[in-house]
Coordinates of C-alpha atoms in Angstrom, one line a residue:
M547 CA 87.7 122.1 79.7
A548 CA 89.3 122.6 83.0
I549 CA 90.4 119.5 84.6
P550 CA 89.5 119.4 88.4
L551 CA 92.5 119.2 91.0
W552 CA 93.8 116.0 92.5
P553 CA 91.7 115.8 95.7
F554 CA 94.8 116.3 98.0
G555 CA 95.1 119.8 96.4
W556 CA 98.1 122.1 96.2
K557 CA 100.2 120.2 98.5
M558 CA 100.6 117.5 95.5
H559 CA 103.0 119.7 94.1
G560 CA 106.4 117.9 94.7
R561 CA 107.9 114.9 93.1
R562 CA 105.2 112.8 95.0
G563 CA 102.6 114.9 94.2
L564 CA 103.9 115.2 90.2
R565 CA 103.5 111.4 90.3
M566 CA 100.3 111.0 91.3
W567 CA 99.1 113.7 88.9
T568 CA 100.8 112.6 86.1
L569 CA 99.2 109.2 86.9
S570 CA 95.6 110.3 87.4
L571 CA 95.9 112.7 83.9
I572 CA 96.8 109.5 81.9
A573 CA 94.0 107.5 83.7
R574 CA 91.7 110.2 82.0
G575 CA 93.3 109.0 78.5
P576 CA 96.7 109.1 76.9
K577 CA 98.9 112.0 77.0
N578 CA 102.2 112.9 76.0
G579 CA 104.9 114.7 78.6
A580 CA 104.0 118.8 76.8
E581 CA 100.0 117.4 77.4
I582 CA 100.9 116.7 80.9
V583 CA 102.5 120.0 81.6
D584 CA 99.8 121.8 80.0
A585 CA 97.1 120.2 81.8
I586 CA 98.6 120.7 85.1
E587 CA 99.4 124.2 84.5
E588 CA 95.6 124.6 83.5
M589 CA 94.5 122.8 86.9
T590 CA 96.4 124.8 89.2
Q591 CA 95.3 128.2 87.0
G592 CA 98.9 128.8 86.0
W593 CA 100.3 128.6 89.7
W594 CA 102.4 125.7 88.7
R595 CA 104.0 124.3 85.5
P596 CA 106.1 121.5 85.7
S597 CA 109.5 121.6 84.0
P598 CA 110.3 119.6 81.4
G599 CA 113.4 118.2 83.2
S600 CA 111.1 117.0 86.1
I601 CA 108.0 115.5 83.9
Y602 CA 110.1 113.5 81.3
P603 CA 112.2 111.4 83.5
L604 CA 109.3 110.8 85.6
L605 CA 107.7 109.0 82.8
A606 CA 110.4 107.1 82.0
D607 CA 110.6 106.1 85.5
L608 CA 107.0 105.1 85.4
Q609 CA 107.6 103.5 82.3
R610 CA 110.5 101.2 83.8
E611 CA 108.3 100.4 86.7
G612 CA 105.3 98.8 84.6
L613 CA 103.1 101.6 85.3
L614 CA 102.8 103.0 81.8
Q615 CA 103.2 102.1 78.1
K616 CA 104.8 104.3 75.2
R617 CA 102.4 104.2 72.2
D618 CA 103.7 104.4 68.4
D619 CA 102.5 108.2 68.6
G620 CA 104.4 109.3 71.8
R621 CA 101.9 109.4 74.3
Y622 CA 102.0 107.2 77.6
E623 CA 98.9 105.3 78.3
L624 CA 98.1 103.1 81.8
D625 CA 99.3 99.7 81.6
P626 CA 95.9 97.8 81.7
K627 CA 96.5 96.1 85.4
V628 CA 97.3 99.8 86.8
R629 CA 94.1 101.1 85.2
E630 CA 92.2 98.5 87.2
E631 CA 93.7 100.3 90.4
F632 CA 92.3 103.6 88.9
E633 CA 89.0 102.3 88.6
W634 CA 88.0 103.2 92.2
L635 CA 88.6 107.1 91.9
P636 CA 85.9 109.0 90.8
G637 CA 86.2 110.5 87.6
V638 CA 89.7 109.1 86.7
G639 CA 89.4 105.5 85.5
R640 CA 86.7 106.3 83.5
S641 CA 86.8 107.3 79.6
R642 CA 82.9 108.0 79.6
P643 CA 79.8 107.6 82.1
R644 CA 78.6 104.3 82.0
G645 CA 74.9 105.2 82.0
I646 CA 72.3 107.7 82.0
P647 CA 72.3 108.6 86.0
E648 CA 76.4 108.5 85.8
M649 CA 75.7 111.3 82.8
L650 CA 73.4 113.5 84.7
S651 CA 75.6 113.2 87.7
D652 CA 78.7 114.4 85.4
M653 CA 76.5 117.3 84.0
D654 CA 75.0 118.4 87.2
G655 CA 78.9 118.9 87.9
F656 CA 79.5 120.6 85.1
V657 CA 76.6 123.2 85.8
S658 CA 78.1 123.7 89.3
Y659 CA 81.2 124.6 87.9
F660 CA 79.8 127.2 85.6
E661 CA 78.0 128.6 88.5
D662 CA 80.9 129.2 90.2
L663 CA 82.9 130.5 87.1
R664 CA 79.7 133.0 87.0
S665 CA 80.5 134.1 90.5
S666 CA 83.9 134.2 90.5
D667 CA 85.1 135.5 86.4
A668 CA 82.0 135.7 84.4
S669 CA 84.0 137.0 81.3
K670 CA 85.2 133.5 81.1
L671 CA 81.7 132.5 80.2
Q672 CA 80.5 135.4 78.4
P673 CA 81.9 134.0 74.9
H674 CA 80.2 130.8 75.5
H675 CA 76.5 132.4 76.2
E676 CA 75.3 131.2 73.0
S677 CA 76.4 127.6 73.1
I678 CA 75.3 127.6 77.0
E679 CA 71.5 128.7 76.2
K680 CA 71.4 126.6 73.0
L681 CA 72.2 123.5 75.6
G682 CA 69.6 124.7 78.0
R683 CA 67.2 124.8 75.2
R684 CA 67.7 121.4 74.1
L685 CA 67.8 120.0 78.0
L686 CA 64.5 121.9 78.8
A687 CA 62.9 120.1 75.3
L688 CA 63.9 116.9 76.6
A689 CA 62.6 117.5 79.9
E690 CA 59.4 118.5 78.4
G691 CA 59.1 115.5 75.8
G692 CA 59.4 117.6 72.6
E693 CA 61.8 118.1 69.8
S694 CA 65.2 119.4 70.4
A695 CA 65.7 123.0 69.8

């Protein structure tokens, strides 16, 4: 699943941008350096892949500053106090929706993404056609009050 770009877009791609992207990615869930590099490359659709020479020193700096904690599995997570600061950013500070309205809003966003993808590069959706149809049938059954398909 592609992760949306940080709200400030392509301008975030210097040292300061890497810092914010790294914090926002880790706010979504614990990650190691390689996972962060891969996620940024995916978010930028291949336009930017931070080098290990920038990501690992940055992770060490963020840990030294008390913003991150390194787990036993090698992944980094936000310090609990820092996590609270990220709560105000939509979709960043939470790991899952908190209720049905929020779930529906998230689902609406995913459907919009798929619609945009269909317009720009339908070939990426084609391998998932059957899964999308199955989800559609299940949602329709829920809306009609019947059993899942």
